[in-house]
PDB file of C-alpha atoms in Angstrom:
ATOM      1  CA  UNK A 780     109.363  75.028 147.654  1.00 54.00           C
ATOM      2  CA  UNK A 781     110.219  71.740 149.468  1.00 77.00           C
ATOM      3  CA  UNK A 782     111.917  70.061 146.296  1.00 91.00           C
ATOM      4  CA  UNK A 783     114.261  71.005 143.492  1.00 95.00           C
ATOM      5  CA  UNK A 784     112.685  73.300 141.016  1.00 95.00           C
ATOM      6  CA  UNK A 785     113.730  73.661 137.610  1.00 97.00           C
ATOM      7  CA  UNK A 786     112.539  76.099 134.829  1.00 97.00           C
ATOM      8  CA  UNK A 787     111.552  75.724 132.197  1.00 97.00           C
ATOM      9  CA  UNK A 788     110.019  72.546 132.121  1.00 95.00           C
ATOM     10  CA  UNK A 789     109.831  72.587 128.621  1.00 96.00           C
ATOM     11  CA  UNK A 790     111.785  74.898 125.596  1.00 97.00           C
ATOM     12  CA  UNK A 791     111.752  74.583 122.318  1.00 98.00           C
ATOM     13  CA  UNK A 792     114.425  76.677 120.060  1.00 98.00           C
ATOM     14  CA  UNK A 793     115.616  76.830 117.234  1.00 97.00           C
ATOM     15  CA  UNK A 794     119.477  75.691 116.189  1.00 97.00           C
ATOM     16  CA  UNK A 795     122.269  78.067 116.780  1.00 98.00           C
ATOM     17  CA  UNK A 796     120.068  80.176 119.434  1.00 98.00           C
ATOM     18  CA  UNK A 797     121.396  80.506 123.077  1.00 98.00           C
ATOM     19  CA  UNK A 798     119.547  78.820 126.124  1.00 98.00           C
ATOM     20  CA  UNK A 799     119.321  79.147 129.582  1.00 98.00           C
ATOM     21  CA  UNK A 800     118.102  76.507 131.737  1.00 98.00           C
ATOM     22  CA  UNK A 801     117.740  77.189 135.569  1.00 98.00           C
ATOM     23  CA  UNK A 802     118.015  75.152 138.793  1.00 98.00           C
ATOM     24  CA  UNK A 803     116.723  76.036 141.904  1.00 97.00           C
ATOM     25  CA  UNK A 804     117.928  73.591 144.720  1.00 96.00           C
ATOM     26  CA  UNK A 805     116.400  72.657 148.000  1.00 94.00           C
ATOM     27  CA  UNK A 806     117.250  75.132 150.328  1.00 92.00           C
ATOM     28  CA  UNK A 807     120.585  74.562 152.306  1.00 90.00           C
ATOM     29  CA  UNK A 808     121.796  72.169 149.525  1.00 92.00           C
ATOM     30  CA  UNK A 809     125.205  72.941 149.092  1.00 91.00           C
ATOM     31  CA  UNK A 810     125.708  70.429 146.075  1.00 91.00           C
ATOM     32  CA  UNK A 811     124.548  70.636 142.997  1.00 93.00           C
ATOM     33  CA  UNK A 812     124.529  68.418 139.838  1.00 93.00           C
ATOM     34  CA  UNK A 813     123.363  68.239 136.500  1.00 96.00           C
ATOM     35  CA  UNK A 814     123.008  65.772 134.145  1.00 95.00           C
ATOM     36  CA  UNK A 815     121.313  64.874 130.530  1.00 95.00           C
ATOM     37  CA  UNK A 816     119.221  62.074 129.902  1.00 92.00           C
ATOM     38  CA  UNK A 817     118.712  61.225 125.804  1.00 88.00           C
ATOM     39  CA  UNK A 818     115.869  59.166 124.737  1.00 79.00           C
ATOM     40  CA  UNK A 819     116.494  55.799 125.910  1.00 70.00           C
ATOM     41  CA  UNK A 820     120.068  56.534 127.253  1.00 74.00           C
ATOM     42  CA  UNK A 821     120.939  56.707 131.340  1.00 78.00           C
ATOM     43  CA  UNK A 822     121.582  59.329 132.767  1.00 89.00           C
ATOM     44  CA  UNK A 823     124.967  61.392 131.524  1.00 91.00           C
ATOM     45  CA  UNK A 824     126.867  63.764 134.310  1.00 90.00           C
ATOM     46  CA  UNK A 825     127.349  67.467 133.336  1.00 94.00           C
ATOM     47  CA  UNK A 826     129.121  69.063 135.988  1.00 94.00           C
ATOM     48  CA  UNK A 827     129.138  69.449 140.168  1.00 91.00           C
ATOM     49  CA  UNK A 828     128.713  72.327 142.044  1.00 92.00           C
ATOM     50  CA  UNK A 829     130.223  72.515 145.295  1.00 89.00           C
ATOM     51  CA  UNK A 830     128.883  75.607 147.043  1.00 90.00           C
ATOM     52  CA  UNK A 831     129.521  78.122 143.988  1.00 91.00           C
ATOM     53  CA  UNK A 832     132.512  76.490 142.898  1.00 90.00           C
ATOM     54  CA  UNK A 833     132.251  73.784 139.962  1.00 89.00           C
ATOM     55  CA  UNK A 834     135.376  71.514 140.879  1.00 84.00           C
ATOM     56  CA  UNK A 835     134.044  69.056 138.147  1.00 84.00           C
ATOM     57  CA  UNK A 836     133.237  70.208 134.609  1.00 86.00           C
ATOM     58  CA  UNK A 837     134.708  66.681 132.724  1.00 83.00           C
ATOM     59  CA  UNK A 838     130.712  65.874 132.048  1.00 90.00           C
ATOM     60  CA  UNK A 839     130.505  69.226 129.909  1.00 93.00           C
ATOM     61  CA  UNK A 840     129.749  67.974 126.246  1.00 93.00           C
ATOM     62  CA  UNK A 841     131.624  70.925 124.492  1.00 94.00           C
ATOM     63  CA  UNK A 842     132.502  74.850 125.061  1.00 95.00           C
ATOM     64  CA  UNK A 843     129.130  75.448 124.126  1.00 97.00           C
ATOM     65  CA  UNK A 844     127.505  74.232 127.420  1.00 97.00           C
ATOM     66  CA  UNK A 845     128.726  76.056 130.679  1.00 97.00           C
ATOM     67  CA  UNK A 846     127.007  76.826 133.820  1.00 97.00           C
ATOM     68  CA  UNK A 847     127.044  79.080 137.037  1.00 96.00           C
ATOM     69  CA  UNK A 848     125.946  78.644 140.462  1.00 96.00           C
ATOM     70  CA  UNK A 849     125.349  82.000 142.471  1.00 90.00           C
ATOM     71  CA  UNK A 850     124.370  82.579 146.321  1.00 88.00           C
ATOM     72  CA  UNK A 851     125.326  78.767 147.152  1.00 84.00           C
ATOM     73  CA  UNK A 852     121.637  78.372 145.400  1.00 93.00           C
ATOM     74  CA  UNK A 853     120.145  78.565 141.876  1.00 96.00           C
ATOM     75  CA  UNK A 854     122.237  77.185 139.260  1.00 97.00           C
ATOM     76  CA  UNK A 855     121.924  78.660 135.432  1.00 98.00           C
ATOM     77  CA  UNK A 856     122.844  75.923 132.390  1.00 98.00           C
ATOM     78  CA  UNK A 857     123.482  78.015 129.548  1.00 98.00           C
ATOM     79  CA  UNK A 858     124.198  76.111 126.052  1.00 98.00           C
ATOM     80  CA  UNK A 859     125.352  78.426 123.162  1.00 98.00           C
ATOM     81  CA  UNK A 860     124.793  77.692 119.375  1.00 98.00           C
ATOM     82  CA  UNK A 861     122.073  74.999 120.053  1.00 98.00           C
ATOM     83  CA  UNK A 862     122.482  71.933 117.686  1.00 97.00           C
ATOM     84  CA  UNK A 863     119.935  69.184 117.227  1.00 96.00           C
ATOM     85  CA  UNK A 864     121.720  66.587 119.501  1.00 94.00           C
ATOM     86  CA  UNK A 865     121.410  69.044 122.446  1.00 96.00           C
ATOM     87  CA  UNK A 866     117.766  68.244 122.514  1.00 96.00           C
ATOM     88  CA  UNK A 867     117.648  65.873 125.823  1.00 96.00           C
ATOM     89  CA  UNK A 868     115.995  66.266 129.039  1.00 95.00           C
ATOM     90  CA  UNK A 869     118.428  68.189 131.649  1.00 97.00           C
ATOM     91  CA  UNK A 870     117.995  67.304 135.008  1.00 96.00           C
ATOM     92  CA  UNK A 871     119.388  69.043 138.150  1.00 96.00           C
ATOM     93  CA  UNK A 872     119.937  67.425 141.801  1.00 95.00           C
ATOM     94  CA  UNK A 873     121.048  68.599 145.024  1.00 94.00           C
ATOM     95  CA  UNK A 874     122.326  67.227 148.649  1.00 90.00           C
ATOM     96  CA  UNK A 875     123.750  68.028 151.637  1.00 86.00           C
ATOM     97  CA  UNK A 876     127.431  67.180 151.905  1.00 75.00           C
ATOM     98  CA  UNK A 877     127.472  63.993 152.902  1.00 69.00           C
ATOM     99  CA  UNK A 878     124.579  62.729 152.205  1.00 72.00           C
ATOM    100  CA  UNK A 879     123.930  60.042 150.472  1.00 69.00           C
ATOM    101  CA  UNK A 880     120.651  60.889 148.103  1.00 80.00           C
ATOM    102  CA  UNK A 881     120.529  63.311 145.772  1.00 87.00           C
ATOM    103  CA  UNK A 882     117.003  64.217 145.273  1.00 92.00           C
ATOM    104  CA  UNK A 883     116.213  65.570 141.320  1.00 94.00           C
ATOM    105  CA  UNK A 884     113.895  68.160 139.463  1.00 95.00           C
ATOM    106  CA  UNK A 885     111.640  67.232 137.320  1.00 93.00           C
ATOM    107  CA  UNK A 886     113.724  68.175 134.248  1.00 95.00           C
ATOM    108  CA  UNK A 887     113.879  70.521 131.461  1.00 97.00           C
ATOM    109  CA  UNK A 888     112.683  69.264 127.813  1.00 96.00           C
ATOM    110  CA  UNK A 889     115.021  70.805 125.261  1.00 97.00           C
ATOM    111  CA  UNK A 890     113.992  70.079 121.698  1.00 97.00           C
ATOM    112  CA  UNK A 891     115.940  71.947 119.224  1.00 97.00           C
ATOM    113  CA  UNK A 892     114.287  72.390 115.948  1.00 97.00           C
TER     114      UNK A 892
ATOM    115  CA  UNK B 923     135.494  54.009 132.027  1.00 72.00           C
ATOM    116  CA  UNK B 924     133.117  53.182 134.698  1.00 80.00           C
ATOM    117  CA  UNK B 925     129.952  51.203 132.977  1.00 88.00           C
ATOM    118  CA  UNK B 926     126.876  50.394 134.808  1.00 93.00           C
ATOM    119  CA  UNK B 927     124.924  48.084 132.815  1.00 95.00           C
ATOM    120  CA  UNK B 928     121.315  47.258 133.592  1.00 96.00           C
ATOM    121  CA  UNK B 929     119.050  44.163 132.111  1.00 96.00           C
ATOM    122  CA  UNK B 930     116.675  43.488 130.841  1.00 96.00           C
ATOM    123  CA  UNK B 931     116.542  47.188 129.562  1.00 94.00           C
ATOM    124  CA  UNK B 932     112.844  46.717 128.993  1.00 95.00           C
ATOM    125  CA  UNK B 933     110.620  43.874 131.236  1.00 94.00           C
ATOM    126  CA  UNK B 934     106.927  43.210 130.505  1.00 95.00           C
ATOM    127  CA  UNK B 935     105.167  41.060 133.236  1.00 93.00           C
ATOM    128  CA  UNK B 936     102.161  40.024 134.895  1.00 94.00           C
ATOM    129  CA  UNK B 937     100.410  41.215 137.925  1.00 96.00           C
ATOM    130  CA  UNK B 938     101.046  38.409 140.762  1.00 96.00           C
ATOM    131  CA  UNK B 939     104.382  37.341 139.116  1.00 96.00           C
ATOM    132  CA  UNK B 940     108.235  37.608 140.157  1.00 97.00           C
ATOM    133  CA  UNK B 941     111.485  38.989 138.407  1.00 95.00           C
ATOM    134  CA  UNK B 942     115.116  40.560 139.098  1.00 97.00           C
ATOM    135  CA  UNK B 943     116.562  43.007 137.284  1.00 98.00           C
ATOM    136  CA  UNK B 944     120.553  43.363 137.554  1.00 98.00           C
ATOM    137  CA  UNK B 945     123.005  46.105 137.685  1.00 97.00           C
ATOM    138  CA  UNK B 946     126.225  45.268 136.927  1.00 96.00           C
ATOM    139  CA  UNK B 947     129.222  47.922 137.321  1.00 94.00           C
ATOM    140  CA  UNK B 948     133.012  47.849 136.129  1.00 91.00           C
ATOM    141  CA  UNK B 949     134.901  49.527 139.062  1.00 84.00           C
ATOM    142  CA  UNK B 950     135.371  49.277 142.598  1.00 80.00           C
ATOM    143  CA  UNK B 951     132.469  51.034 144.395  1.00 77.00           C
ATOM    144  CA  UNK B 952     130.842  50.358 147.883  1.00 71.00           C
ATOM    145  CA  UNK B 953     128.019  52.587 147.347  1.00 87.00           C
ATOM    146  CA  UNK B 954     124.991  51.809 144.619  1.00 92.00           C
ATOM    147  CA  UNK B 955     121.601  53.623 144.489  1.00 94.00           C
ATOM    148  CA  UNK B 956     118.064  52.557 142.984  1.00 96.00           C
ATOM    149  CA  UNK B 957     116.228  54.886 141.206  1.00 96.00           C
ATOM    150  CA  UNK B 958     112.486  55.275 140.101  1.00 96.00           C
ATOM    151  CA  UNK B 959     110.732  57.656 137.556  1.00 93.00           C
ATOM    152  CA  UNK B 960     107.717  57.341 136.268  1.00 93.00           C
ATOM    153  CA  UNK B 961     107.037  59.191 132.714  1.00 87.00           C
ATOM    154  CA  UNK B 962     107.812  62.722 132.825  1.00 83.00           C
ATOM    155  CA  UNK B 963     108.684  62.371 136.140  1.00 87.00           C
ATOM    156  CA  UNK B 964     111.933  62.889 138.495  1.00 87.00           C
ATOM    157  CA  UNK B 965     113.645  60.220 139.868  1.00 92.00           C
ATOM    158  CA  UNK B 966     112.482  59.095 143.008  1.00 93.00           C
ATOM    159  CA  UNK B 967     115.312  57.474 145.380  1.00 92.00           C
ATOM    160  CA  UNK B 968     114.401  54.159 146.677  1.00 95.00           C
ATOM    161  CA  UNK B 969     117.039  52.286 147.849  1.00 95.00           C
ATOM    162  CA  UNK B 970     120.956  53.412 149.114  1.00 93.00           C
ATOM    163  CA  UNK B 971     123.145  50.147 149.764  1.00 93.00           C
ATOM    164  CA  UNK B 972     126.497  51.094 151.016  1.00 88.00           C
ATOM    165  CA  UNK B 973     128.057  47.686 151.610  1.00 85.00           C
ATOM    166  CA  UNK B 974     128.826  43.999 150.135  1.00 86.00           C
ATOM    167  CA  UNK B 975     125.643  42.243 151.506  1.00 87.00           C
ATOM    168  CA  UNK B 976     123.511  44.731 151.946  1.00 90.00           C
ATOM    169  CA  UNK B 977     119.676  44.191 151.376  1.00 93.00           C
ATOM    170  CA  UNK B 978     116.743  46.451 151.765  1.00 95.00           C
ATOM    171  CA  UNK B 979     113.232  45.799 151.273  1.00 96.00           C
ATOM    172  CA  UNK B 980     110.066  47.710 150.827  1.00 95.00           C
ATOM    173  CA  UNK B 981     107.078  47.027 150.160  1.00 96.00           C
ATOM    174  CA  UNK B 982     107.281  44.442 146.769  1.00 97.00           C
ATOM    175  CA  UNK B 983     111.048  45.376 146.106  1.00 97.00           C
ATOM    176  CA  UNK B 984     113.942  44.351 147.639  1.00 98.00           C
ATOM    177  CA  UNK B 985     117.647  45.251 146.488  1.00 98.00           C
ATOM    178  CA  UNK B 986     120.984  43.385 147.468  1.00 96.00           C
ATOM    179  CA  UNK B 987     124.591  44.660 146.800  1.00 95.00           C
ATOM    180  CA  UNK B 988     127.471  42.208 145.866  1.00 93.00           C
ATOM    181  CA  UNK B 989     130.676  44.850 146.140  1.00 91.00           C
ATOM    182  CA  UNK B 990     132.993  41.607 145.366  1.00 91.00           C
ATOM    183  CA  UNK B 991     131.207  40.609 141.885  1.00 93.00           C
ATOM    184  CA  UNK B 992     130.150  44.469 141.329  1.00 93.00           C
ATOM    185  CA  UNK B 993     126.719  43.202 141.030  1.00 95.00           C
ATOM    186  CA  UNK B 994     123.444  44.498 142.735  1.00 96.00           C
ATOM    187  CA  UNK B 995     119.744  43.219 141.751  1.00 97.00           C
ATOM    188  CA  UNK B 996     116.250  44.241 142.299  1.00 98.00           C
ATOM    189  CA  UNK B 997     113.889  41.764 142.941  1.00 98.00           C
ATOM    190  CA  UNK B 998     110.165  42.319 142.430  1.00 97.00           C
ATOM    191  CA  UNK B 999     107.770  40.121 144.286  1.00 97.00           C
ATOM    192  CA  UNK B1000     103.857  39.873 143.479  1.00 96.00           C
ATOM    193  CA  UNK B1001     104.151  42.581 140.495  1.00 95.00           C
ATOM    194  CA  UNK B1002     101.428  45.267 140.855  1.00 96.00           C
ATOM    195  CA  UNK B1003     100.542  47.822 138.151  1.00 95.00           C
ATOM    196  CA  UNK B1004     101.383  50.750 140.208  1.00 95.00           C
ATOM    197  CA  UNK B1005     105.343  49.266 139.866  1.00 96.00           C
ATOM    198  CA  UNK B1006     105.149  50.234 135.992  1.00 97.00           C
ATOM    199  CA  UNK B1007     107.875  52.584 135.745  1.00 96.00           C
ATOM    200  CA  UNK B1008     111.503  53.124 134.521  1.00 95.00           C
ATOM    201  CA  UNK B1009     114.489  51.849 137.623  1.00 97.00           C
ATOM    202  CA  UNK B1010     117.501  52.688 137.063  1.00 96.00           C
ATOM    203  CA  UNK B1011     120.823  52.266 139.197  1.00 96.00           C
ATOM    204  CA  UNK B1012     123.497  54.270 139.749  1.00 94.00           C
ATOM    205  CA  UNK B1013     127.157  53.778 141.254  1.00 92.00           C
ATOM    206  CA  UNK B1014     129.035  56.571 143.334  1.00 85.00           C
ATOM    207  CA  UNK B1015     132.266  56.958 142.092  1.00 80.00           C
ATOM    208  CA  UNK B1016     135.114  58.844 143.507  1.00 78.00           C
ATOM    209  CA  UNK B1017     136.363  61.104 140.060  1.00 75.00           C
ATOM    210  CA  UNK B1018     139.568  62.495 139.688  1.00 77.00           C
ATOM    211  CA  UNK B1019     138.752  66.157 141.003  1.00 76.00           C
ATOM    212  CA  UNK B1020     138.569  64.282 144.051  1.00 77.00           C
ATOM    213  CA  UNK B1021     134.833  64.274 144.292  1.00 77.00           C
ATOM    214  CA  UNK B1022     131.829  61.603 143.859  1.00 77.00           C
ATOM    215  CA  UNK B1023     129.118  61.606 141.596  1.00 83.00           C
ATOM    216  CA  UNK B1024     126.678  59.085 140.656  1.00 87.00           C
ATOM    217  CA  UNK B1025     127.165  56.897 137.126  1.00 89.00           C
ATOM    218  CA  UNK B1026     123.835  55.724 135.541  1.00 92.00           C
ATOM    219  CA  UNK B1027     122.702  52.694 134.005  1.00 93.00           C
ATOM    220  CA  UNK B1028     120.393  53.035 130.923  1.00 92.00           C
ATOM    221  CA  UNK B1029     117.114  51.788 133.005  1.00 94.00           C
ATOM    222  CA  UNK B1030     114.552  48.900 132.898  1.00 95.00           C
ATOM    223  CA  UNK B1031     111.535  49.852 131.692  1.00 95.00           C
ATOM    224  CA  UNK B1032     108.968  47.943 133.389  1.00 96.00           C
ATOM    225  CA  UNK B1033     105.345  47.614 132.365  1.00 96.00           C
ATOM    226  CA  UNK B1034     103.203  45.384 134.727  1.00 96.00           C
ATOM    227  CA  UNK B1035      99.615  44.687 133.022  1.00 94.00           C
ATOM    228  CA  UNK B1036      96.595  42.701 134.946  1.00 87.00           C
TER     229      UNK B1036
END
């Protein structure tokens, strides 16, 4: 597709299960971000992928979160042991290097029950 | 720690009217970004100002960028309903892995009723 694609757009789980949330970027992207976004918060950096490489992790929350990028493409946010305050919306971007505007999925709703 | 603080976090106006909301930021940055997204939405990039004076306009927003008092506004003219949305800005800050990424304000929710 023309724009970053993220699945899925909505999970529900319960605490202490595993999760995987996936980011597709626009093609030739060779950055990739994510972030979290809390009810009524901004939005909170997660980590930067440079090609496959994640130079930045300080955004990670805890050990529980980590995430992957494979191919120079999709990008997989895993969070292990789900707790209640991981429910957010997580929201991946992507850019060229060197450019100026990231441009963002629409989000994955993670409620943990 | 960088801050970006936005206000008024929430703005209710009327169609026809006029406001600003401002974006200030605690570090040294040259680069700040506008953002829109409506509910359940993305965010939508509207504006990139990359130097002290910079101003862009379109349509019924314009945004300016004061790098000296870390300050940067958006300034809505003739408020429409189809402007109801959530703006937030971000900063571009160089981190200490040696790359940038973009620091958030909490948003202005704006609601524009007839």
């Amino acid at each position: 597709g023309a724009g970053v694609s993220q699945s899925p757009s909505n999970k529900v789980t319960e605490k202490g299960k595993d999760v995987e949330l996936r980011c597709d970027p626009i093609s030739g992207h060779t950055a990739l971000y994510w972030y979290r976004q809390s009810l009524g918060q901004g939005l909170e950096f997660l980590i930067y992928f440079q090609g496959n490489s994640a130079p930045d992790k300080s955004g990670l929350p805890s050990d529980r979160f980590s995430a992957e990028r494979t191919g120079g493409s999709v990008s997989t946010l895993t969070i292990q042991r789900t707790q209640q305050e991981d429910s957010a919306v997580y929201l991946c971007a992507s850019s060229f290097i060197g450019d100026l505007r990231a441009f963002f999925g629409q989000g994955t709703r993670l409620t943990v029950v | 720690e960088l801050k970006v603080e936005q206000n008024p976090l929430f703005l209710s106006m009327q169609e026809g009217k006029n406001y600003t909301i401002y974006c200030n930021y605690s570090t040294t940055s040259d680069r700040l970004y506008w953002y829109r997204q409506d509910p359940g939405k993305s965010l939508e990039s509207l504006f990139v100002l990359l130097s002290n004076g910079a101003v862009k306009q379109e349509g019924r927003l314009m945004a300016s960028l004061d790098t000296k008092a870390r300050l940067s506004t958006l300034h809505i003219t003739a408020a429409v309903h189809d402007l109801s949305a959530t703006y937030f800005c971000a900063v571009d800050i160089l981190r200490s892995s040696g790359y940038s990424t973009l620091t958030f304000g909490k948003g202005t929710m704006l609601l524009v009723s007839p």
